Structure formats: structure tokens, C-alpha cells
Amino acid sequence: QVQLVESGGALVQPGGSLRLSCAASGFTLDYYAIGWFRQAPGKEREGVLCLTSSGGSTYIANSVKGRFTISRDNAKNTVFLQMNSLKPEDTAVYYCAAGRRSTGCSLYPRFFDSWGQGTQVTVSS
């Protein structure tokens, strides 16, 4: 059974940094693309970053380019979202998602099969 658990959400000041974790169980990352999404109140879910199953390619939204990065630790079966230079508009619930894909990635939710429960990130002074 594929399970994803996010952690690391917090209240942070503008300009600050935060690292989110997505711990995967029931599958190994080698066969799954992993995406990070976010959803602010009253807005649609937005794709932020996606890492291919090989770990060789990353898709990134323009809104976070140059500030957010994605990485993974295969030994821990965990994917990370490093967020720097945070802005108030980054405030949202952040979700990780997994899609069994041998190649490719996407910032569209329908690409993914399994989702975590989300973790709240609030950027405010």
C-alpha cells in the first residue's frame, strides 16, 4: 500500500527558509515520479515541483523557480522540498504525490496516483 506522509510545515517569516519532507512507504522511489503541490484557501491546487523516477529531471513552476528545490534520499525513501526566500504568497497546505511512471513528470494533479495528507506552511511576519 502506497503511503506518503509530509512533515516540516511551520510558521516562518518572509525571507526565511523551510524544508519539507515526504516519507514514502509501501513502494520505492525508483519507480515513481514525485511531485509537490500546494493549495491556498479558495484557490486551486498548484503544482510546484516534480522529480522523475530516475531522479534525473525536475519540472518546476515559474512561481518558485530560483527559490525552491526538490531532492530525494533513496536510503530513507524520502523526498524533500527546500524552500528559500519565502514570500507570504507561498502560504498554503503543501502536499506530496506519487505517480508510477518510468519516465516523465508533470505539474498536473491527474498525473499522480497517491497523495499525502498535507502540511501547513504559513509565511507571515
Backbone as JSON, one array per atom type, in Angstrom:
{
  "sequence": "QVQLVESGGALVQPGGSLRLSCAASGFTLDYYAIGWFRQAPGKEREGVLCLTSSGGSTYIANSVKGRFTISRDNAKNTVFLQMNSLKPEDTAVYYCAAGRRSTGCSLYPRFFDSWGQGTQVTVSS",
  "N": [[0.84, -1.2, 0.0], [0.66, 2.08, -0.99], [1.9, 4.8, 0.72], [2.16, 8.18, 1.79], [3.71, 10.59, 3.75], [3.76, 13.81, 4.8], [5.85, 16.28, 6.36], [7.16, 18.95, 8.41], [6.07, 21.43, 7.97], [5.43, 24.85, 8.95], [5.24, 28.0, 10.75], [6.76, 30.74, 9.32], [8.92, 33.54, 8.85], [8.75, 36.12, 6.31], [11.17, 35.82, 3.72], [12.5, 33.81, 4.94], [13.52, 30.32, 5.38], [12.57, 26.91, 4.75], [12.28, 23.4, 5.13], [10.57, 20.8, 3.76], [9.49, 17.44, 4.28], [8.8, 14.31, 2.71], [7.84, 11.31, 3.45], [7.97, 8.13, 2.17], [6.22, 5.02, 1.95], [5.64, 1.53, 1.38], [6.36, 1.42, -1.22], [9.08, 1.88, -3.55], [11.12, 4.65, -4.35], [12.38, 4.57, -6.8], [10.71, 3.85, -8.91], [8.79, 5.71, -9.19], [7.51, 8.88, -10.03], [7.72, 11.89, -8.23], [5.82, 14.48, -6.91], [5.42, 17.84, -5.73], [2.84, 19.75, -4.45], [0.69, 22.58, -3.86], [-1.9, 24.21, -2.02], [-3.75, 27.0, -1.54], [-6.14, 28.73, 0.55], [-9.29, 28.9, -1.01], [-8.24, 28.68, -3.52], [-7.14, 26.86, -6.48], [-5.47, 23.65, -6.53], [-1.99, 23.76, -6.93], [0.71, 22.83, -8.93], [4.06, 22.52, -7.94], [6.73, 21.45, -7.94], [8.31, 18.72, -9.59], [9.83, 15.55, -9.57], [11.48, 13.25, -11.57], [11.23, 9.6, -11.86], [13.74, 8.5, -12.17], [15.23, 10.39, -11.0], [16.63, 12.18, -12.42], [15.61, 14.39, -13.71], [13.87, 17.51, -13.33], [10.83, 19.2, -12.93], [9.61, 22.47, -12.72], [7.63, 25.02, -11.28], [7.07, 28.36, -12.51], [6.57, 30.22, -10.54], [8.09, 29.55, -8.34], [10.62, 29.21, -9.14], [14.11, 29.26, -8.83], [13.96, 29.58, -6.14], [12.86, 27.36, -4.78], [13.72, 23.92, -4.35], [13.89, 20.43, -5.19], [14.63, 17.25, -3.84], [15.88, 13.92, -3.21], [16.27, 11.18, -0.93], [17.29, 8.13, -1.32], [17.97, 6.05, 0.39], [16.54, 6.62, 2.67], [14.09, 6.64, 1.62], [12.72, 9.0, 1.07], [11.52, 12.19, 0.09], [12.43, 15.58, -0.41], [11.5, 19.0, -0.01], [12.98, 21.9, -0.47], [12.68, 25.14, 0.56], [13.38, 28.4, -0.05], [13.85, 31.95, 0.54], [11.22, 32.71, 1.22], [7.86, 33.84, 0.61], [4.92, 35.74, 1.49], [2.87, 34.91, -0.24], [3.45, 32.28, -0.64], [2.18, 30.89, 1.26], [0.3, 28.13, 2.16], [-1.29, 24.86, 2.1], [0.83, 22.2, 1.76], [1.38, 19.46, -0.35], [2.62, 16.18, -1.03], [2.94, 13.94, -3.79], [2.65, 10.82, -5.54], [3.4, 9.11, -8.52], [3.27, 6.27, -10.51], [5.53, 6.01, -12.81], [7.65, 5.36, -15.5], [9.09, 7.14, -16.91], [9.26, 10.73, -17.34], [7.38, 13.57, -16.04], [5.18, 15.79, -14.26], [3.24, 18.75, -13.62], [0.65, 18.59, -13.16], [-2.16, 17.53, -11.31], [-3.52, 15.14, -12.1], [-1.68, 13.39, -13.05], [-0.71, 11.91, -11.01], [-1.04, 9.25, -8.59], [-1.22, 8.74, -5.87], [-1.54, 10.42, -2.73], [-0.32, 12.51, -0.09], [-1.29, 13.68, 3.23], [-0.92, 16.34, 3.63], [0.77, 19.37, 4.73], [0.92, 22.28, 6.67], [2.09, 25.42, 5.61], [2.96, 28.58, 6.62], [3.63, 31.83, 5.82], [4.53, 34.65, 7.29], [4.88, 37.8, 8.97]],
  "CA": [[0.0, 0.0, 0.0], [1.45, 3.31, -1.1], [1.58, 5.85, 1.68], [3.02, 9.34, 1.8], [3.49, 11.4, 4.94], [4.52, 15.06, 4.78], [6.15, 16.91, 7.64], [8.05, 20.1, 8.33], [5.36, 22.7, 7.83], [5.58, 25.72, 10.11], [5.11, 29.44, 10.55], [8.08, 31.29, 9.06], [8.88, 34.93, 8.43], [9.15, 36.37, 4.91], [12.6, 35.75, 3.51], [13.05, 32.66, 5.63], [13.63, 29.03, 4.68], [11.9, 25.77, 5.37], [12.44, 22.16, 4.38], [9.51, 19.83, 3.96], [9.83, 16.05, 4.0], [7.73, 13.42, 2.27], [8.29, 9.95, 3.71], [7.2, 7.17, 1.38], [6.23, 3.63, 2.39], [4.87, 0.65, 0.52], [6.93, 1.43, -2.56], [10.4, 2.51, -3.61], [11.1, 5.85, -5.18], [12.98, 4.33, -8.12], [9.72, 3.6, -9.95], [7.74, 6.7, -9.06], [7.72, 10.32, -10.05], [7.21, 12.53, -7.01], [5.5, 15.88, -7.09], [4.98, 18.69, -4.62], [1.75, 20.66, -4.81], [0.23, 23.41, -2.75], [-3.24, 24.74, -2.17], [-4.1, 28.08, -0.63], [-7.59, 28.82, 0.72], [-10.03, 29.5, -2.11], [-7.52, 28.54, -4.8], [-6.93, 25.51, -6.97], [-4.19, 23.04, -6.21], [-0.96, 24.21, -7.86], [1.93, 22.04, -8.98], [5.22, 23.32, -7.6], [7.93, 20.78, -8.43], [8.18, 17.28, -9.84], [11.09, 14.85, -9.78], [11.23, 12.0, -12.28], [11.57, 8.39, -11.11], [15.2, 8.31, -12.23], [15.87, 11.46, -10.24], [17.49, 12.95, -13.3], [14.99, 15.6, -14.25], [12.97, 18.23, -12.44], [9.92, 20.19, -13.51], [9.42, 23.47, -11.67], [6.72, 26.12, -11.62], [7.73, 29.66, -12.61], [6.36, 30.97, -9.32], [9.05, 29.18, -7.31], [11.92, 28.99, -9.78], [15.19, 30.0, -8.19], [13.77, 29.61, -4.68], [12.53, 26.03, -4.29], [14.36, 22.78, -4.99], [13.43, 19.12, -4.77], [15.67, 16.24, -3.8], [15.41, 12.71, -2.56], [17.22, 10.31, -0.27], [16.78, 6.79, -1.59], [18.18, 5.21, 1.57], [15.46, 6.92, 3.61], [12.83, 6.63, 0.86], [12.13, 10.29, 1.43], [11.72, 13.31, -0.83], [12.47, 16.85, 0.31], [11.24, 20.26, -0.7], [13.71, 23.0, 0.17], [12.06, 26.41, 0.19], [14.15, 29.57, 0.38], [13.31, 33.27, 0.2], [9.76, 32.52, 1.26], [7.02, 35.01, 0.49], [3.56, 35.49, 2.02], [2.05, 34.2, -1.22], [3.77, 30.86, -0.57], [1.34, 30.3, 2.3], [-0.6, 27.11, 1.6], [-1.06, 23.48, 2.52], [1.71, 21.56, 0.8], [1.15, 18.04, -0.49], [3.43, 15.42, -1.96], [2.16, 12.96, -4.54], [3.45, 9.82, -6.23], [2.82, 8.51, -9.72], [4.13, 5.21, -11.03], [5.89, 6.38, -14.18], [9.04, 5.03, -15.78], [9.71, 8.38, -17.39], [8.41, 11.91, -17.36], [6.92, 14.21, -14.84], [4.13, 16.74, -14.58], [2.77, 19.61, -12.54], [-0.8, 18.44, -13.14], [-2.53, 16.52, -10.32], [-4.02, 13.88, -12.65], [-0.51, 12.55, -13.35], [-0.32, 11.22, -9.8], [-1.99, 8.26, -8.11], [-1.32, 8.7, -4.41], [-1.32, 11.73, -2.13], [-0.21, 12.62, 1.35], [-2.37, 14.41, 3.9], [-0.61, 17.76, 3.58], [1.37, 20.05, 5.86], [0.65, 23.73, 6.53], [3.18, 26.39, 5.6], [2.46, 29.94, 6.73], [4.7, 32.83, 5.74], [3.96, 35.87, 7.83], [5.67, 38.47, 9.99]],
  "C": [[0.87, 1.24, 0.0], [0.97, 4.31, -0.07], [2.62, 6.95, 1.62], [2.69, 10.18, 3.02], [4.39, 12.63, 4.86], [4.77, 15.54, 6.2], [7.04, 18.12, 7.38], [7.37, 21.43, 8.15], [5.44, 23.52, 9.11], [5.22, 27.14, 9.74], [6.52, 30.0, 10.39], [7.93, 32.73, 8.57], [9.24, 35.07, 6.96], [10.66, 36.44, 4.78], [13.25, 34.53, 4.14], [13.06, 31.41, 4.77], [12.93, 27.95, 5.47], [12.17, 24.55, 4.5], [11.31, 21.21, 4.75], [10.01, 18.43, 3.59], [8.59, 15.28, 3.57], [8.26, 12.0, 2.4], [7.37, 8.96, 2.99], [7.31, 5.78, 1.99], [5.33, 2.82, 1.46], [5.35, 0.63, -0.92], [8.31, 2.05, -2.49], [10.37, 3.63, -4.64], [11.6, 5.62, -6.6], [11.96, 4.2, -9.23], [8.63, 4.66, -9.99], [8.26, 8.12, -9.26], [7.07, 10.9, -8.8], [6.99, 14.01, -7.28], [5.16, 16.56, -5.78], [3.94, 19.66, -5.16], [1.42, 21.53, -3.6], [-1.16, 23.94, -3.07], [-3.51, 25.77, -1.09], [-5.62, 28.16, -0.52], [-8.26, 29.52, -0.46], [-9.37, 29.38, -3.47], [-7.4, 27.07, -5.19], [-5.56, 24.98, -6.55], [-3.19, 23.35, -7.32], [0.24, 23.28, -7.79], [3.14, 22.94, -8.79], [6.49, 22.73, -8.21], [7.61, 19.32, -8.65], [9.56, 16.72, -10.12], [10.8, 13.52, -10.44], [11.7, 10.79, -11.46], [13.07, 8.12, -11.11], [15.94, 9.32, -11.37], [16.69, 12.39, -11.1], [16.92, 14.24, -13.81], [14.0, 16.19, -13.26], [12.1, 19.18, -13.26], [9.63, 21.19, -12.39], [8.51, 24.57, -12.16], [7.47, 27.45, -11.62], [7.65, 30.43, -11.29], [7.39, 30.67, -8.24], [10.45, 28.98, -7.87], [12.98, 29.88, -9.14], [15.08, 30.05, -6.67], [13.54, 28.22, -4.08], [13.32, 24.97, -5.05], [13.8, 21.49, -4.41], [14.6, 18.16, -4.8], [15.12, 15.0, -3.13], [16.59, 11.94, -1.96], [16.69, 8.9, -0.42], [16.92, 5.87, -0.37], [17.06, 5.39, 2.59], [14.09, 6.87, 2.94], [12.02, 7.89, 1.12], [12.48, 11.34, 0.38], [11.61, 14.61, -0.04], [12.1, 18.01, -0.61], [11.93, 21.36, 0.09], [13.15, 24.31, -0.35], [12.85, 27.55, 0.79], [13.46, 30.86, -0.05], [11.78, 33.24, 0.18], [9.02, 33.86, 1.27], [5.65, 34.72, 1.09], [2.68, 34.71, 1.05], [2.41, 32.72, -1.33], [2.94, 30.14, 0.49], [0.31, 29.36, 1.69], [-0.41, 25.81, 2.37], [-0.27, 22.82, 1.39], [1.5, 20.04, 0.84], [2.24, 17.41, -1.35], [2.55, 14.35, -2.59], [3.11, 12.05, -5.28], [2.68, 9.28, -7.43], [3.77, 7.49, -10.29], [4.38, 5.45, -12.52], [7.36, 6.04, -14.41], [9.81, 6.24, -16.28], [8.74, 9.53, -17.23], [7.99, 12.4, -16.01], [5.85, 15.23, -15.24], [3.82, 17.59, -13.36], [1.24, 19.59, -12.48], [-1.19, 17.33, -12.17], [-2.93, 15.17, -10.92], [-2.89, 12.92, -13.02], [-0.2, 11.6, -12.2], [-1.44, 10.35, -9.25], [-2.23, 8.32, -6.61], [-0.9, 10.04, -3.84], [-1.12, 11.6, -0.62], [-1.31, 13.49, 1.92], [-2.13, 15.91, 3.93], [0.01, 18.28, 4.86], [1.27, 21.56, 5.62], [1.94, 24.54, 6.59], [2.56, 27.78, 5.63], [3.64, 30.89, 6.76], [4.11, 34.17, 6.14], [4.9, 36.46, 8.86], [4.82, 38.71, 11.23]]
}
